[in-house]
Amino acid sequence: MSSHLSANVKHAVVSHRPSIWGNRFLNYTPDDEITLAYKWQQAEDLKEEARRELMAAVGKPSQQLNFIDSVQRLGLAYHFEKEIEEALGNIYDNYHYIDDEYDDLYHASLQFRLLRQLGYNISCDIFGKFKAENGSFKKCLINDVEGMLGLYEAAHLRVLGEDILDEALTFTTTHLKSLVEHLEYPLAVQVNKALYRPIRKGLERLEARSYI
């Protein structure tokens, strides 16, 4: 009786849509051990080359700052934590002397931001030399878009009571907004992105993707 009933049971036929991925994963072949070892060695060689570049810039603070900034914004700083901490530690120990070399707003701002990010209590007084006698930021800085962008990013690491950085944020935001539509690629993109979401408020992976 039961066999007779089961013979008359009709099973539902389910029709599935074809996968948007096709047979991509069915055809996937993992790298063999030799290929994986080669790729690993390539990565190690690139890391060593980057370490050599960073160490070669010892005594050249502006080059070190540029290199560290690029590595951090590419999301690769974790490979060089020891070297970066050592380099920035040396820069902090000597920043009172190094600061005299930075008449350009960009590197003064970059130095401030990178040291603050790592927890160093660098003084915001370093930006005093970029002010005019009337106490406002010098008008000539408006022509230095990269410098203003650097100061804008640095100002986001201010703490309570740092009036000069409050003023810097207002100054840079106002002028960057008025200038951005007149800038060319890629600077226009950088400014627009910073005004929307400064580095301080960004996510590392998203920052790395856009920086590339």
Tab-separated table of C-alpha atoms in Angstrom:
chain	number	residue	atom	x	y	z
A	1	MET	CA	0.000	0.000	0.000
A	2	SER	CA	2.717	2.434	1.016
A	3	SER	CA	4.742	1.636	-2.088
A	4	HIS	CA	1.688	2.321	-4.241
A	5	LEU	CA	1.175	5.760	-2.643
A	6	SER	CA	4.797	6.765	-2.971
A	7	ALA	CA	4.708	5.892	-6.636
A	8	ASN	CA	1.943	8.449	-7.177
A	9	VAL	CA	3.616	11.271	-5.252
A	10	LYS	CA	4.698	14.153	-7.523
A	11	HIS	CA	7.806	16.034	-6.475
A	12	ALA	CA	7.898	19.786	-7.100
A	13	VAL	CA	10.380	20.932	-9.687
A	14	VAL	CA	12.339	24.022	-8.597
A	15	SER	CA	13.799	26.197	-11.302
A	16	HIS	CA	16.794	28.254	-10.121
A	17	ARG	CA	18.123	31.232	-11.974
A	18	PRO	CA	21.629	30.759	-13.314
A	19	SER	CA	24.329	32.214	-11.054
A	20	ILE	CA	25.670	35.616	-12.019
A	21	TRP	CA	29.124	34.175	-11.364
A	22	GLY	CA	28.746	31.432	-13.977
A	23	ASN	CA	31.333	28.666	-13.583
A	24	ARG	CA	34.026	31.024	-12.302
A	25	PHE	CA	34.463	29.297	-8.948
A	26	LEU	CA	34.027	25.815	-10.381
A	27	ASN	CA	36.949	26.506	-12.681
A	28	TYR	CA	39.128	28.097	-9.959
A	29	THR	CA	42.517	26.489	-9.584
A	30	PRO	CA	44.506	27.510	-6.501
A	31	ASP	CA	48.125	28.547	-6.919
A	32	ASP	CA	50.605	25.758	-6.434
A	33	GLU	CA	53.250	25.929	-3.713
A	34	ILE	CA	55.948	27.240	-6.044
A	35	THR	CA	53.752	30.113	-7.275
A	36	LEU	CA	52.721	30.997	-3.719
A	37	ALA	CA	56.342	30.968	-2.576
A	38	TYR	CA	57.318	33.227	-5.485
A	39	LYS	CA	54.541	35.731	-4.680
A	40	TRP	CA	55.504	35.692	-0.993
A	41	GLN	CA	59.135	36.388	-1.868
A	42	GLN	CA	58.101	39.240	-4.160
A	43	ALA	CA	56.134	40.816	-1.308
A	44	GLU	CA	59.075	40.418	1.071
A	45	ASP	CA	61.457	41.984	-1.453
A	46	LEU	CA	59.141	44.995	-1.865
A	47	LYS	CA	58.922	45.440	1.901
A	48	GLU	CA	62.708	45.362	2.208
A	49	GLU	CA	63.020	47.914	-0.577
A	50	ALA	CA	60.565	50.188	1.225
A	51	ARG	CA	62.538	49.811	4.475
A	52	ARG	CA	65.739	50.755	2.680
A	53	GLU	CA	64.074	53.854	1.216
A	54	LEU	CA	62.862	54.935	4.634
A	55	MET	CA	66.276	54.423	6.223
A	56	ALA	CA	68.023	56.143	3.317
A	57	ALA	CA	66.000	59.259	4.086
A	58	VAL	CA	67.492	59.580	7.586
A	59	GLY	CA	68.644	63.178	7.978
A	60	LYS	CA	66.113	64.269	5.344
A	61	PRO	CA	62.953	64.828	7.415
A	62	SER	CA	60.772	66.082	4.567
A	63	GLN	CA	61.495	62.931	2.526
A	64	GLN	CA	60.770	60.739	5.548
A	65	LEU	CA	57.494	62.516	6.203
A	66	ASN	CA	56.376	62.145	2.582
A	67	PHE	CA	57.294	58.455	2.574
A	68	ILE	CA	55.545	57.714	5.880
A	69	ASP	CA	52.433	59.566	4.753
A	70	SER	CA	52.254	57.535	1.543
A	71	VAL	CA	52.781	54.219	3.340
A	72	GLN	CA	50.112	55.036	5.905
A	73	ARG	CA	47.567	56.169	3.364
A	74	LEU	CA	48.147	53.033	1.309
A	75	GLY	CA	47.255	50.983	4.390
A	76	LEU	CA	50.717	49.396	4.583
A	77	ALA	CA	52.040	51.018	7.753
A	78	TYR	CA	51.607	47.831	9.796
A	79	HIS	CA	54.530	46.334	7.877
A	80	PHE	CA	56.834	49.107	9.064
A	81	GLU	CA	55.575	50.026	12.534
A	82	LYS	CA	59.013	49.866	14.170
A	83	GLU	CA	60.724	51.906	11.450
A	84	ILE	CA	57.957	54.534	11.364
A	85	GLU	CA	57.932	54.941	15.146
A	86	GLU	CA	61.716	55.300	15.174
A	87	ALA	CA	61.717	57.848	12.337
A	88	LEU	CA	58.931	59.964	13.827
A	89	GLY	CA	60.528	59.720	17.257
A	90	ASN	CA	63.748	61.203	15.861
A	91	ILE	CA	61.797	63.929	14.065
A	92	TYR	CA	59.934	64.797	17.267
A	93	ASP	CA	63.158	64.944	19.297
A	94	ASN	CA	64.570	67.437	16.821
A	95	TYR	CA	61.457	69.224	15.602
A	96	HIS	CA	62.410	72.477	17.326
A	97	TYR	CA	65.419	72.612	15.010
A	98	ILE	CA	63.776	71.014	11.975
A	99	ASP	CA	60.846	73.430	12.155
A	100	ASP	CA	63.155	76.275	11.198
A	101	GLU	CA	63.652	74.542	7.828
A	102	TYR	CA	59.937	74.355	7.116
A	103	ASP	CA	58.958	77.665	5.653
A	104	ASP	CA	56.440	75.808	3.503
A	105	LEU	CA	53.036	75.227	5.009
A	106	TYR	CA	52.661	71.741	3.536
A	107	HIS	CA	55.578	70.101	5.346
A	108	ALA	CA	54.951	71.965	8.596
A	109	SER	CA	51.364	70.656	8.504
A	110	LEU	CA	52.407	67.138	7.514
A	111	GLN	CA	54.933	66.983	10.350
A	112	PHE	CA	52.295	68.141	12.829
A	113	ARG	CA	49.663	65.663	11.612
A	114	LEU	CA	51.906	62.596	11.534
A	115	LEU	CA	53.327	63.300	14.994
A	116	ARG	CA	49.899	63.994	16.498
A	117	GLN	CA	48.510	60.809	14.932
A	118	LEU	CA	51.198	58.806	16.719
A	119	GLY	CA	50.444	60.526	20.020
A	120	TYR	CA	53.267	63.061	20.205
A	121	ASN	CA	52.328	66.326	21.898
A	122	ILE	CA	53.739	68.624	19.239
A	123	SER	CA	52.821	72.264	19.807
A	124	CYS	CA	50.435	74.040	17.468
A	125	ASP	CA	52.618	77.145	17.903
A	126	ILE	CA	54.592	76.004	14.852
A	127	PHE	CA	51.838	77.559	12.738
A	128	GLY	CA	52.336	80.999	14.254
A	129	LYS	CA	54.880	81.949	11.594
A	130	PHE	CA	52.192	81.616	8.941
A	131	LYS	CA	50.196	84.463	10.463
A	132	ALA	CA	50.371	88.137	9.509
A	133	GLU	CA	50.923	91.009	11.918
A	134	ASN	CA	47.177	91.504	12.269
A	135	GLY	CA	46.845	87.993	13.698
A	136	SER	CA	45.119	86.364	10.713
A	137	PHE	CA	46.645	83.801	8.392
A	138	LYS	CA	48.716	85.328	5.602
A	139	LYS	CA	46.756	85.991	2.407
A	140	CYS	CA	49.568	84.559	0.279
A	141	LEU	CA	48.709	81.110	1.661
A	142	ILE	CA	45.518	81.133	-0.396
A	143	ASN	CA	47.656	80.489	-3.491
A	144	ASP	CA	49.242	77.437	-1.843
A	145	VAL	CA	46.425	74.924	-2.251
A	146	GLU	CA	48.495	71.887	-1.221
A	147	GLY	CA	49.686	73.755	1.844
A	148	MET	CA	46.142	74.754	2.795
A	149	LEU	CA	44.990	71.173	2.274
A	150	GLY	CA	47.764	69.993	4.584
A	151	LEU	CA	46.803	72.551	7.226
A	152	TYR	CA	43.138	71.576	6.881
A	153	GLU	CA	44.004	67.932	7.590
A	154	ALA	CA	46.304	68.892	10.469
A	155	ALA	CA	43.630	71.073	12.075
A	156	HIS	CA	41.415	68.023	12.571
A	157	LEU	CA	43.856	66.786	15.213
A	158	ARG	CA	43.372	69.862	17.384
A	159	VAL	CA	42.442	69.659	21.051
A	160	LEU	CA	40.373	71.993	23.196
A	161	GLY	CA	41.923	75.410	23.602
A	162	GLU	CA	44.072	75.384	20.452
A	163	ASP	CA	42.592	78.544	18.996
A	164	ILE	CA	45.101	78.782	16.164
A	165	LEU	CA	43.909	75.424	14.821
A	166	ASP	CA	40.271	76.445	15.144
A	167	GLU	CA	41.146	79.485	13.048
A	168	ALA	CA	43.132	77.317	10.645
A	169	LEU	CA	40.163	75.032	10.065
A	170	THR	CA	37.859	77.958	9.332
A	171	PHE	CA	40.456	79.616	7.083
A	172	THR	CA	41.268	76.520	5.036
A	173	THR	CA	37.687	75.265	4.744
A	174	THR	CA	36.458	78.630	3.486
A	175	HIS	CA	39.155	79.047	0.850
A	176	LEU	CA	39.325	75.420	-0.292
A	177	LYS	CA	35.571	75.449	-0.935
A	178	SER	CA	35.866	78.618	-2.995
A	179	LEU	CA	38.859	77.332	-4.981
A	180	VAL	CA	37.954	73.715	-5.644
A	181	GLU	CA	35.902	74.338	-8.791
A	182	HIS	CA	38.869	76.106	-10.360
A	183	LEU	CA	41.378	73.325	-9.652
A	184	GLU	CA	42.534	70.657	-12.058
A	185	TYR	CA	42.670	66.894	-11.620
A	186	PRO	CA	43.896	65.272	-9.383
A	187	LEU	CA	44.127	68.160	-6.910
A	188	ALA	CA	40.432	68.983	-7.316
A	189	VAL	CA	39.516	65.395	-6.404
A	190	GLN	CA	41.798	65.452	-3.359
A	191	VAL	CA	40.284	68.685	-2.089
A	192	ASN	CA	36.692	67.542	-2.660
A	193	LYS	CA	37.373	64.267	-0.864
A	194	ALA	CA	39.048	66.009	2.072
A	195	LEU	CA	36.180	68.474	2.463
A	196	TYR	CA	33.730	65.577	2.476
A	197	ARG	CA	35.744	63.320	4.778
A	198	PRO	CA	39.149	64.339	6.177
A	199	ILE	CA	41.819	61.698	6.787
A	200	ARG	CA	41.153	61.787	10.528
A	201	LYS	CA	37.576	60.588	9.982
A	202	GLY	CA	38.281	58.111	7.187
A	203	LEU	CA	38.437	54.313	7.188
A	204	GLU	CA	41.860	52.921	6.353
A	205	ARG	CA	40.743	50.597	3.561
A	206	LEU	CA	38.580	53.218	1.893
A	207	GLU	CA	41.385	55.761	2.251
A	208	ALA	CA	43.846	53.363	0.642
A	209	ARG	CA	41.545	52.644	-2.297
A	210	SER	CA	40.970	56.319	-3.061
A	211	TYR	CA	44.643	57.214	-2.482
A	212	ILE	CA	45.764	54.655	-5.053
